[in-house]
């Protein structure tokens, strides 16, 4: 069960991170495809150089927000894990908390919550 939750977190964080805000912003501004201008990189620096400060700042803000949203999603998943999954689910999972010599609630709060956030940040 824990591995499925970690996999779902990784996939959702990856999908959120794969949204390219500079391409979306350049098309909304009517400037065309940013990858065909300037350095060819679809990033905030190329947006700043080719379309100005406003476009570069918007791209940077949306890129930062993608990371924040992925981490908040991981915290939300962690909350759901701690709220709705019973200790028996942890004991029946592939990782046995008894191997660590701690109770299930301590195990979930101490190891699962930060791990999901780290997975989201990585992906």
Short mmCIF file of N, CA and C in Angstrom, two decimals, residues 51-122:
data_model
loop_
_atom_site.label_atom_id
_atom_site.label_comp_id
_atom_site.label_asym_id
_atom_site.label_seq_id
_atom_site.Cartn_x
_atom_site.Cartn_y
_atom_site.Cartn_z
N UNK A 51 11.11 38.33 -24.27
CA UNK A 51 9.79 38.93 -24.15
C UNK A 51 9.67 39.94 -23.02
N UNK A 52 10.74 40.18 -22.29
CA UNK A 52 10.71 41.21 -21.27
C UNK A 52 10.54 40.70 -19.85
N UNK A 53 10.57 41.68 -18.93
CA UNK A 53 10.53 41.37 -17.50
C UNK A 53 9.22 40.74 -17.05
N UNK A 54 8.11 41.21 -17.59
CA UNK A 54 6.81 40.67 -17.17
C UNK A 54 6.68 39.19 -17.52
N UNK A 55 7.05 38.83 -18.73
CA UNK A 55 6.95 37.43 -19.16
C UNK A 55 7.94 36.56 -18.38
N UNK A 56 9.15 37.07 -18.16
CA UNK A 56 10.13 36.31 -17.39
C UNK A 56 9.70 36.10 -15.95
N UNK A 57 9.14 37.15 -15.34
CA UNK A 57 8.67 37.04 -13.95
C UNK A 57 7.49 36.09 -13.84
N UNK A 58 6.56 36.17 -14.78
CA UNK A 58 5.42 35.25 -14.76
C UNK A 58 5.86 33.80 -14.90
N UNK A 59 6.82 33.57 -15.79
CA UNK A 59 7.33 32.21 -15.97
C UNK A 59 7.99 31.70 -14.70
N UNK A 60 8.80 32.55 -14.08
CA UNK A 60 9.47 32.16 -12.84
C UNK A 60 8.47 31.86 -11.74
N UNK A 61 7.46 32.71 -11.60
CA UNK A 61 6.44 32.51 -10.57
C UNK A 61 5.68 31.20 -10.79
N UNK A 62 5.28 30.95 -12.03
CA UNK A 62 4.54 29.71 -12.30
C UNK A 62 5.43 28.48 -12.13
N UNK A 63 6.71 28.58 -12.44
CA UNK A 63 7.61 27.45 -12.21
C UNK A 63 7.78 27.16 -10.72
N UNK A 64 7.87 28.20 -9.92
CA UNK A 64 7.96 28.02 -8.47
C UNK A 64 6.66 27.44 -7.93
N UNK A 65 5.54 27.93 -8.44
CA UNK A 65 4.25 27.42 -7.99
C UNK A 65 4.06 25.94 -8.30
N UNK A 66 4.62 25.48 -9.41
CA UNK A 66 4.52 24.05 -9.73
C UNK A 66 5.17 23.21 -8.63
N UNK A 67 6.33 23.64 -8.16
CA UNK A 67 6.99 22.92 -7.08
C UNK A 67 6.21 22.98 -5.78
N UNK A 68 5.66 24.15 -5.48
CA UNK A 68 4.87 24.30 -4.26
C UNK A 68 3.62 23.44 -4.33
N UNK A 69 2.96 23.43 -5.46
CA UNK A 69 1.74 22.62 -5.61
C UNK A 69 2.05 21.14 -5.46
N UNK A 70 3.15 20.68 -6.03
CA UNK A 70 3.52 19.27 -5.90
C UNK A 70 3.79 18.89 -4.45
N UNK A 71 4.46 19.77 -3.71
CA UNK A 71 4.75 19.48 -2.31
C UNK A 71 3.49 19.54 -1.46
N UNK A 72 2.62 20.52 -1.74
CA UNK A 72 1.35 20.58 -1.01
C UNK A 72 0.48 19.36 -1.30
N UNK A 73 0.53 18.88 -2.52
CA UNK A 73 -0.20 17.66 -2.86
C UNK A 73 0.34 16.47 -2.07
N UNK A 74 1.66 16.41 -1.93
CA UNK A 74 2.25 15.33 -1.13
C UNK A 74 1.82 15.43 0.33
N UNK A 75 1.75 16.65 0.87
CA UNK A 75 1.27 16.81 2.25
C UNK A 75 -0.19 16.40 2.37
N UNK A 76 -0.99 16.71 1.35
CA UNK A 76 -2.38 16.30 1.36
C UNK A 76 -2.51 14.78 1.32
N UNK A 77 -1.70 14.15 0.50
CA UNK A 77 -1.69 12.67 0.45
C UNK A 77 -1.24 12.11 1.79
N UNK A 78 -0.25 12.74 2.40
CA UNK A 78 0.22 12.30 3.72
C UNK A 78 -0.88 12.41 4.75
N UNK A 79 -1.62 13.50 4.70
CA UNK A 79 -2.75 13.67 5.62
C UNK A 79 -3.77 12.55 5.41
N UNK A 80 -4.06 12.24 4.16
CA UNK A 80 -5.02 11.17 3.87
C UNK A 80 -4.50 9.82 4.35
N UNK A 81 -3.20 9.60 4.18
CA UNK A 81 -2.60 8.34 4.64
C UNK A 81 -2.74 8.22 6.15
N UNK A 82 -2.39 9.26 6.87
CA UNK A 82 -2.45 9.22 8.33
C UNK A 82 -3.88 9.20 8.85
N UNK A 83 -4.83 9.73 8.08
CA UNK A 83 -6.22 9.82 8.53
C UNK A 83 -7.02 8.57 8.22
N UNK A 84 -6.80 7.99 7.03
CA UNK A 84 -7.72 6.95 6.57
C UNK A 84 -7.12 5.55 6.50
N UNK A 85 -5.82 5.40 6.62
CA UNK A 85 -5.23 4.07 6.55
C UNK A 85 -4.99 3.56 7.95
N UNK A 86 -5.45 2.37 8.20
CA UNK A 86 -5.36 1.80 9.54
C UNK A 86 -3.97 1.21 9.79
N UNK A 87 -3.63 1.01 11.04
CA UNK A 87 -2.34 0.38 11.35
C UNK A 87 -2.19 -1.01 10.73
N UNK A 88 -3.30 -1.74 10.54
CA UNK A 88 -3.22 -3.05 9.93
C UNK A 88 -2.76 -2.94 8.48
N UNK A 89 -3.15 -1.86 7.80
CA UNK A 89 -2.70 -1.66 6.43
C UNK A 89 -1.18 -1.52 6.37
N UNK A 90 -0.61 -0.83 7.34
CA UNK A 90 0.84 -0.69 7.39
C UNK A 90 1.50 -2.03 7.71
N UNK A 91 0.91 -2.77 8.64
CA UNK A 91 1.51 -4.04 9.02
C UNK A 91 1.41 -5.06 7.90
N UNK A 92 0.38 -4.97 7.07
CA UNK A 92 0.22 -5.90 5.95
C UNK A 92 0.98 -5.45 4.70
N UNK A 93 1.58 -4.28 4.75
CA UNK A 93 2.29 -3.77 3.57
C UNK A 93 3.64 -4.45 3.45
N UNK A 94 4.36 -4.10 2.40
CA UNK A 94 5.66 -4.71 2.14
C UNK A 94 6.70 -4.32 3.18
N UNK A 95 6.55 -3.16 3.80
CA UNK A 95 7.47 -2.72 4.84
C UNK A 95 6.81 -2.99 6.18
N UNK A 96 7.44 -3.76 6.99
CA UNK A 96 6.90 -4.05 8.31
C UNK A 96 7.45 -3.04 9.31
N UNK A 97 6.61 -2.22 9.93
CA UNK A 97 7.10 -1.24 10.88
C UNK A 97 7.80 -1.87 12.07
N UNK A 98 7.48 -3.11 12.36
CA UNK A 98 8.13 -3.75 13.50
C UNK A 98 9.61 -3.95 13.26
N UNK A 99 10.04 -3.93 11.99
CA UNK A 99 11.47 -4.02 11.70
C UNK A 99 12.22 -2.84 12.28
N UNK A 100 11.55 -1.70 12.37
CA UNK A 100 12.17 -0.50 12.89
C UNK A 100 11.99 -0.38 14.40
N UNK A 101 11.22 -1.28 14.97
CA UNK A 101 11.02 -1.29 16.40
C UNK A 101 10.16 -0.14 16.91
N UNK A 102 9.27 0.36 16.08
CA UNK A 102 8.42 1.47 16.49
C UNK A 102 6.98 1.15 16.15
N UNK A 103 6.10 1.88 16.81
CA UNK A 103 4.68 1.66 16.52
C UNK A 103 4.34 2.20 15.14
N UNK A 104 3.18 1.79 14.64
CA UNK A 104 2.78 2.17 13.29
C UNK A 104 2.54 3.67 13.19
N UNK A 105 1.92 4.29 14.18
CA UNK A 105 1.64 5.72 14.09
C UNK A 105 2.94 6.52 14.09
N UNK A 106 3.90 6.11 14.90
CA UNK A 106 5.20 6.78 14.90
C UNK A 106 5.90 6.54 13.58
N UNK A 107 5.79 5.31 13.06
CA UNK A 107 6.40 4.98 11.76
C UNK A 107 5.82 5.84 10.65
N UNK A 108 4.49 5.95 10.59
CA UNK A 108 3.88 6.71 9.50
C UNK A 108 4.20 8.19 9.60
N UNK A 109 4.18 8.73 10.80
CA UNK A 109 4.44 10.16 10.96
C UNK A 109 5.91 10.49 10.75
N UNK A 110 6.79 9.57 11.14
CA UNK A 110 8.22 9.87 11.09
C UNK A 110 8.85 9.56 9.74
N UNK A 111 8.38 8.53 9.05
CA UNK A 111 9.05 8.09 7.83
C UNK A 111 8.23 8.31 6.55
N UNK A 112 6.95 8.04 6.58
CA UNK A 112 6.14 8.12 5.36
C UNK A 112 5.90 9.56 4.96
N UNK A 113 5.53 10.42 5.89
CA UNK A 113 5.22 11.82 5.57
C UNK A 113 6.39 12.54 4.91
N UNK A 114 7.58 12.54 5.51
CA UNK A 114 8.70 13.22 4.84
C UNK A 114 9.10 12.55 3.54
N UNK A 115 8.97 11.23 3.46
CA UNK A 115 9.36 10.52 2.24
C UNK A 115 8.48 10.94 1.07
N UNK A 116 7.18 11.10 1.29
CA UNK A 116 6.30 11.52 0.21
C UNK A 116 6.62 12.95 -0.25
N UNK A 117 6.96 13.81 0.69
CA UNK A 117 7.32 15.18 0.32
C UNK A 117 8.62 15.19 -0.47
N UNK A 118 9.59 14.39 -0.06
CA UNK A 118 10.87 14.30 -0.78
C UNK A 118 10.66 13.72 -2.19
N UNK A 119 9.78 12.74 -2.29
CA UNK A 119 9.48 12.16 -3.61
C UNK A 119 8.84 13.20 -4.52
N UNK A 120 7.89 13.96 -3.98
CA UNK A 120 7.25 15.00 -4.77
C UNK A 120 8.24 16.07 -5.19
N UNK A 121 9.11 16.47 -4.29
CA UNK A 121 10.11 17.49 -4.62
C UNK A 121 11.09 16.97 -5.69
N UNK A 122 11.44 15.72 -5.61
CA UNK A 122 12.37 15.15 -6.57
C UNK A 122 11.76 15.07 -7.95
#
